[in-house]
Coordinates of C-alpha atoms and ligand atoms in Angstrom, one line a residue:
M30 CA 6.3 19.5 3.8
R31 CA 9.9 20.5 4.2
N32 CA 9.9 20.4 8.0
E33 CA 8.9 16.7 8.1
P34 CA 11.7 14.2 8.7
L35 CA 13.5 12.7 5.7
V36 CA 13.8 9.0 6.5
L37 CA 15.7 6.2 4.8
G38 CA 14.6 2.7 5.5
I39 CA 16.6 -0.5 4.8
E40 CA 15.0 -4.0 4.5
T41 CA 17.0 -7.2 4.2
S42 CA 15.0 -9.8 6.2
C43 CA 14.6 -12.3 3.3
D44 CA 15.5 -12.2 -0.3
E45 CA 14.8 -8.5 -1.1
T46 CA 17.5 -5.9 -0.7
A47 CA 15.3 -2.9 -0.4
V48 CA 15.7 0.8 0.4
G49 CA 12.9 3.3 0.7
I50 CA 12.9 7.0 1.4
V51 CA 10.0 9.0 2.8
R52 CA 9.4 12.5 3.9
G53 CA 6.9 12.3 6.7
R54 CA 4.2 10.2 5.1
T55 CA 5.2 11.0 1.5
L56 CA 6.9 8.2 -0.4
L57 CA 9.9 9.5 -2.4
A58 CA 11.7 6.4 -3.4
N59 CA 11.3 2.6 -3.3
V60 CA 14.1 0.6 -4.8
I61 CA 14.2 -3.2 -4.6
S62 CA 16.8 -5.7 -5.8
S63 CA 15.6 -9.3 -5.4
S64 CA 17.7 -12.4 -5.4
V65 CA 14.5 -14.5 -5.9
E66 CA 15.8 -16.0 -9.2
Q67 CA 18.9 -17.3 -7.5
H68 CA 16.7 -19.3 -5.1
A69 CA 14.2 -20.6 -7.7
R70 CA 15.9 -23.8 -8.5
F71 CA 16.1 -24.7 -4.8
G72 CA 12.3 -24.2 -4.4
G73 CA 12.8 -21.8 -1.4
V74 CA 15.1 -19.0 -0.1
V75 CA 18.6 -20.2 0.6
P76 CA 19.9 -18.1 3.5
E77 CA 23.6 -18.0 2.5
I78 CA 22.7 -16.9 -1.0
A79 CA 20.3 -14.3 0.3
S80 CA 23.0 -12.8 2.6
R81 CA 25.6 -12.6 -0.1
A82 CA 23.2 -11.0 -2.6
H83 CA 22.3 -8.3 0.1
L84 CA 26.0 -7.5 0.4
E85 CA 26.5 -7.3 -3.3
A86 CA 23.4 -5.1 -3.9
M87 CA 23.3 -2.8 -0.9
Q88 CA 25.4 0.1 -2.1
N89 CA 23.7 0.3 -5.5
V90 CA 20.3 0.1 -4.0
I91 CA 21.0 2.9 -1.6
G92 CA 22.5 5.0 -4.4
Q93 CA 19.5 4.4 -6.6
A94 CA 17.0 5.3 -3.9
L95 CA 18.8 8.6 -3.3
L96 CA 18.7 9.4 -7.0
E97 CA 15.1 8.5 -7.2
A98 CA 14.2 10.7 -4.2
K99 CA 16.5 13.5 -5.5
V100 CA 18.1 13.9 -2.2
S101 CA 21.7 13.3 -0.9
L102 CA 22.8 11.2 2.0
S103 CA 23.6 14.3 4.0
D104 CA 19.9 15.4 3.8
I105 CA 18.7 12.3 5.6
D106 CA 17.3 13.1 9.1
A107 CA 16.9 9.5 10.4
L108 CA 17.5 5.9 9.4
G109 CA 15.4 2.8 9.9
V110 CA 16.3 -0.8 9.4
T111 CA 14.5 -4.2 9.8
A112 CA 15.9 -5.7 13.0
G113 CA 13.7 -8.8 13.0
P114 CA 12.1 -11.2 12.4
G115 CA 13.9 -12.7 9.4
L116 CA 16.9 -14.7 8.3
I117 CA 19.7 -13.8 10.7
G118 CA 22.5 -13.5 8.2
A119 CA 20.3 -11.4 5.9
L120 CA 19.2 -9.2 8.8
L121 CA 22.8 -8.7 9.8
V122 CA 23.8 -7.3 6.4
G123 CA 21.0 -4.7 6.7
T124 CA 21.6 -3.7 10.3
S125 CA 25.4 -3.4 9.7
A126 CA 24.8 -1.2 6.6
A127 CA 22.4 1.0 8.6
S128 CA 24.7 1.2 11.6
G129 CA 27.6 2.2 9.4
L130 CA 25.5 4.9 7.7
A131 CA 24.1 6.2 11.0
L132 CA 27.6 6.4 12.5
A133 CA 29.0 8.2 9.4
L134 CA 26.1 10.6 9.1
D135 CA 25.7 11.0 12.9
K136 CA 22.0 10.5 12.6
P137 CA 19.5 8.5 14.7
L138 CA 18.9 4.9 13.8
Y139 CA 15.7 2.9 14.5
G140 CA 15.8 -0.9 14.5
V141 CA 12.2 -1.8 13.7
N142 CA 9.9 -4.8 13.4
H143 CA 9.4 -6.3 10.0
L144 CA 5.8 -7.4 10.7
S145 CA 4.5 -4.0 11.9
S146 CA 6.3 -2.3 9.0
H147 CA 4.3 -4.3 6.5
I148 CA 1.2 -2.8 8.1
A149 CA 2.7 0.7 8.5
V150 CA 3.2 1.0 4.7
D151 CA -0.4 1.9 4.6
A152 CA 0.4 5.3 6.3
L153 CA 2.1 6.4 3.1
D154 CA -1.4 7.0 1.7
Q155 CA -1.7 10.7 2.5
D156 CA -5.5 10.6 2.5
R157 CA -5.6 8.0 5.2
V158 CA -6.6 9.1 8.6
L159 CA -4.6 6.9 11.0
E160 CA -7.2 5.1 13.1
P161 CA -7.3 1.9 15.0
A162 CA -7.6 -1.0 12.7
I163 CA -7.5 -4.8 12.5
G164 CA -4.4 -5.8 10.6
L165 CA -4.4 -9.0 8.5
L166 CA -0.7 -9.7 7.9
V167 CA -0.2 -12.5 5.4
S168 CA 3.2 -13.2 4.0
G169 CA 5.6 -16.0 3.3
G170 CA 6.6 -16.2 7.0
H171 CA 3.6 -15.0 8.8
S172 CA -0.2 -15.1 8.9
S173 CA -1.5 -13.0 11.8
I174 CA -4.4 -11.0 12.9
L175 CA -3.3 -7.9 14.6
K176 CA -5.0 -5.3 16.8
V177 CA -3.4 -2.1 15.6
S178 CA -4.3 0.6 18.1
D179 CA -1.3 2.7 17.1
L180 CA 1.1 1.8 14.3
A181 CA 4.1 3.2 16.1
S182 CA 3.5 2.0 19.6
D183 CA 0.7 -0.4 20.1
V184 CA 0.2 -3.5 18.0
E185 CA -1.1 -6.6 19.6
V186 CA -1.2 -10.1 18.1
L187 CA -4.7 -11.6 18.3
G188 CA -3.9 -14.8 16.5
A189 CA -1.4 -16.4 14.2
T190 CA -0.8 -19.5 12.2
I191 CA -0.1 -22.6 14.2
D192 CA 1.7 -24.3 11.3
D193 CA 2.4 -22.9 7.8
A194 CA 2.1 -19.3 6.9
A195 CA -0.4 -18.4 4.1
G196 CA 2.3 -17.6 1.6
E197 CA 4.2 -20.8 2.6
A198 CA 1.0 -22.7 1.8
F199 CA 0.8 -21.0 -1.6
D200 CA 4.4 -21.9 -2.3
K201 CA 4.0 -25.6 -1.3
I202 CA 0.8 -26.1 -3.3
A203 CA 2.5 -24.4 -6.3
R204 CA 5.3 -27.0 -6.1
L205 CA 2.7 -29.8 -6.1
L206 CA 1.2 -28.2 -9.2
D207 CA 4.6 -27.9 -10.8
L208 CA 4.5 -24.1 -10.8
D209 CA 7.4 -21.8 -10.4
F210 CA 8.7 -20.4 -7.0
P211 CA 7.4 -18.1 -5.5
G212 CA 4.1 -19.9 -5.8
G213 CA 1.7 -17.2 -4.8
P214 CA 1.7 -15.2 -8.0
A215 CA 1.7 -18.4 -10.1
I216 CA -1.4 -19.8 -8.3
D217 CA -3.1 -16.4 -8.5
R218 CA -2.6 -16.5 -12.3
L219 CA -3.6 -20.1 -12.8
A220 CA -6.7 -19.7 -10.6
H221 CA -8.1 -17.1 -13.0
S222 CA -9.1 -19.8 -15.4
G223 CA -10.3 -22.3 -12.7
N224 CA -13.5 -22.9 -10.8
A225 CA -13.1 -21.9 -7.2
S226 CA -16.0 -24.1 -6.1
A227 CA -14.9 -27.2 -8.0
I228 CA -13.3 -28.8 -4.9
D229 CA -14.5 -28.3 -1.3
F230 CA -11.1 -28.0 0.5
P231 CA -11.1 -27.8 4.3
R232 CA -11.1 -24.5 6.2
G233 CA -8.7 -25.0 9.1
L234 CA -9.6 -24.0 12.7
T235 CA -13.1 -22.9 11.8
H236 CA -15.1 -25.6 13.6
A237 CA -16.8 -24.7 16.8
N238 CA -14.5 -26.9 19.0
D239 CA -11.4 -25.3 17.5
L240 CA -12.7 -21.8 18.0
T241 CA -12.6 -21.8 21.8
E242 CA -8.8 -22.1 21.7
H243 CA -8.0 -20.8 18.3
L244 CA -10.6 -18.1 17.5
Y245 CA -8.2 -15.9 15.5
D246 CA -5.5 -18.6 14.7
F247 CA -4.9 -20.2 11.4
S248 CA -3.8 -23.6 10.3
F249 CA -3.0 -24.4 6.7
S250 CA -1.3 -27.9 7.0
G251 CA -4.7 -29.8 6.7
L252 CA -5.5 -27.9 3.5
K253 CA -2.0 -28.7 2.2
T254 CA -2.5 -32.4 3.0
A255 CA -6.0 -32.4 1.5
T256 CA -4.8 -30.8 -1.7
S257 CA -1.9 -33.2 -2.0
R258 CA -4.2 -36.2 -1.5
Y259 CA -6.7 -34.9 -4.0
L260 CA -3.9 -34.5 -6.6
K261 CA -2.7 -38.1 -5.9
A262 CA -6.2 -39.5 -6.1
T263 CA -7.2 -37.6 -9.2
P264 CA -4.7 -38.2 -12.0
D265 CA -6.8 -36.1 -14.4
A266 CA -7.3 -33.2 -12.0
V267 CA -7.9 -29.8 -13.6
R268 CA -5.0 -27.9 -12.2
A269 CA -6.7 -24.5 -12.6
D270 CA -9.6 -25.8 -10.5
V271 CA -7.3 -27.1 -7.8
A272 CA -5.5 -23.7 -7.7
A273 CA -8.7 -21.8 -7.6
S274 CA -10.3 -24.0 -5.0
F275 CA -7.2 -24.0 -2.8
Q276 CA -6.9 -20.2 -3.1
E277 CA -10.6 -19.9 -2.2
A278 CA -10.2 -21.9 1.0
V279 CA -7.2 -19.7 2.1
V280 CA -9.0 -16.5 1.3
D281 CA -12.2 -17.6 3.0
V282 CA -10.5 -18.4 6.3
L283 CA -8.4 -15.3 6.3
L284 CA -11.3 -13.0 5.8
T285 CA -13.8 -14.8 8.0
K286 CA -11.5 -14.5 10.9
A287 CA -10.2 -11.0 10.3
I288 CA -13.8 -9.6 9.9
S289 CA -14.9 -11.4 13.0
A290 CA -12.0 -9.8 14.9
A291 CA -13.0 -6.3 13.6
R292 CA -16.6 -6.9 14.8
A293 CA -15.5 -8.2 18.2
F294 CA -13.4 -5.2 18.9
G295 CA -15.7 -2.7 17.2
Y296 CA -12.9 -1.6 14.7
E297 CA -14.2 0.0 11.5
S298 CA -11.0 -0.2 9.6
M299 CA -8.9 -3.2 8.3
I300 CA -5.5 -3.2 6.7
I301 CA -4.4 -6.2 4.7
A302 CA -0.6 -6.3 4.1
G303 CA 2.3 -8.7 3.4
G304 CA 3.1 -10.6 0.2
V305 CA -0.1 -12.5 0.0
A306 CA -2.0 -9.2 0.1
A307 CA -1.0 -9.0 -3.5
N308 CA -3.4 -11.9 -4.3
S309 CA -6.1 -10.7 -6.6
R310 CA -8.8 -12.9 -5.2
L311 CA -8.0 -11.9 -1.6
R312 CA -8.2 -8.2 -2.6
A313 CA -11.5 -8.6 -4.5
E314 CA -13.2 -10.8 -1.9
A315 CA -12.0 -8.5 1.0
A316 CA -13.4 -5.5 -0.8
R317 CA -16.8 -7.3 -1.1
R318 CA -17.0 -8.6 2.4
C319 CA -15.7 -5.5 4.1
E320 CA -18.2 -3.4 2.3
Q321 CA -20.9 -5.7 3.4
A322 CA -19.7 -5.5 7.0
G323 CA -19.3 -1.7 6.9
I324 CA -15.5 -1.9 7.4
R325 CA -13.2 0.5 5.6
L326 CA -10.7 -1.7 3.8
R327 CA -7.1 -0.6 3.3
T328 CA -4.9 -2.6 0.9
P329 CA -1.5 -1.1 0.0
P330 CA -0.6 -1.0 -3.7
V331 CA 0.7 -4.4 -4.8
S332 CA 4.3 -3.0 -5.1
L333 CA 4.2 -2.2 -1.4
C334 CA 2.8 -5.5 -0.3
T335 CA 5.8 -7.7 -0.8
D336 CA 9.0 -6.9 1.1
N337 CA 10.2 -3.3 0.5
G338 CA 12.2 -0.5 2.1
A339 CA 9.4 2.0 2.0
M340 CA 7.5 0.2 4.7
V341 CA 10.5 0.4 7.0
A342 CA 11.0 4.1 6.3
A343 CA 7.2 4.6 6.9
L344 CA 7.2 3.0 10.3
T345 CA 10.4 4.8 11.3
S346 CA 9.0 8.1 10.2
L347 CA 5.9 7.5 12.4
M348 CA 8.2 6.7 15.3
V349 CA 10.2 9.9 14.7
G350 CA 7.0 11.8 14.4
A351 CA 5.7 10.4 17.7
G352 CA 9.0 11.5 19.5
Q353 CA 10.2 8.0 20.2
S354 CA 13.9 7.7 21.1
P355 CA 16.1 5.9 18.6
T356 CA 17.7 2.5 19.0
G357 CA 21.2 3.7 18.3
I358 CA 23.9 1.6 16.8
G359 CA 25.3 -1.8 18.0
F360 CA 22.0 -3.6 18.6
A361 CA 21.4 -7.3 18.0
A362 CA 19.1 -8.4 15.2
D363 CA 16.5 -11.0 16.3
S364 CA 15.5 -13.6 13.7
S365 CA 12.5 -14.8 15.6
S366 CA 11.1 -11.7 17.3
G367 CA 7.3 -11.3 17.5
L368 CA 5.4 -8.1 17.8
E369 CA 6.3 -7.6 21.5
R370 CA 9.1 -5.5 20.1
L371 CA 8.1 -2.8 17.6
L372 CA 11.2 -0.8 18.2
W373 CA 14.6 -2.2 19.4
R374 CA 15.9 -0.7 22.6
Ligands
KG4_403 O1 5.9 -10.3 2.4 P1 6.7 -11.2 1.5 O2 7.3 -10.6 0.3 O3 7.9 -11.9 2.3 C1 7.8 -12.3 3.6 O4 8.0 -11.5 4.5 O5 7.5 -13.5 3.7 O6 5.8 -12.4 1.1 C2 6.2 -13.4 0.2 C3 5.0 -14.4 0.0 C4 5.4 -15.6 -0.8 O7 5.0 -16.8 -0.1 C5 4.6 -15.5 -2.1 O8 4.2 -16.7 -2.7 C6 3.4 -14.7 -1.6 O9 3.9 -13.8 -0.6 N1 2.7 -14.0 -2.6 C7 1.5 -14.3 -3.0 C8 1.2 -13.4 -4.1 N2 2.3 -12.6 -4.4 C9 3.2 -13.0 -3.4 N3 0.6 -15.1 -2.6 C10 -0.6 -15.2 -3.2 N4 -0.9 -14.4 -4.3 C11 -0.1 -13.5 -4.8 N5 -0.4 -12.8 -5.8
ZN404 ZN1 7.6 -9.6 4.7

């Protein structure tokens, strides 16, 4: 609808320079330039390289997004940008670009939370009724169970990883298996030809004595150690079986805890988002278990699971729609912010 706000969102928290444009809850453009190949030989994202790549890509990515959306800069009603958490140098490139645009266009700027925007991307499905949901956010930096009462204003962390994030675990195990970085997609592919019940890897923080303190928390370091030990002790290990069994252990814990949170709070809807939500086994098993539990499962398309600008535009658009006042320019990005801050003030 024409009278809905046209919002441009910028995301630069890690290695994707990404710009999305939405009108209300309709996605118009989603352009991503990734520096992932420049980091591959280091086995992880190098912050300095990521920041430089953002600087180099920013103008082009904005230009392409405008072309794709068939709008011009002067049509934009509001701007959103990831203000944290993320790599500080990378965040600063995005927030500076967004501040410059907001100043030049004289339009409101919203500094928003990267984690809640991963979940908010789900609002871009027009058929979706926005209802309270349990959010399972699984990415390279985070693994959290969220109580999402209202995407734009009320998101609470029920639990999180106490060591590695799920994506980080995928990346580390991939390295042990001599697979390319990022490891998640590589393990996903290899696991297709493996037997997921070949090796009984540990499910962290699922024993009764852990649950009192860590009911909705995750731990993947024990699984990483167990996988590493198994590989050392089993020279003729079938790599596909290791990949599939490791993946199964991660998927099992993530879904067991997320579904038990949905039951505990009486929520009938679950959103799975973040880079690891692209995992084919997680998506299939979530569909099966949620159906069994009578939970409506929401999984954004794979292209919107990993970091992108559409999710920032989506969250910003919800905030504009809810009448929240903008951040304005000149705010400080925060590399380690949690969800206590959905919108920067
Ligand atoms: O959300 P994201 O793009 O960036 C962060 O905010 O961290 O997530 C990146 C993470 C990486 O660890 C990557 O290995 C993982 O998501 N990932 C996957 C898959 N695709 C990406 N993990 C498992 N299976 C996949 N298919
Ligand atoms: Zn992310």
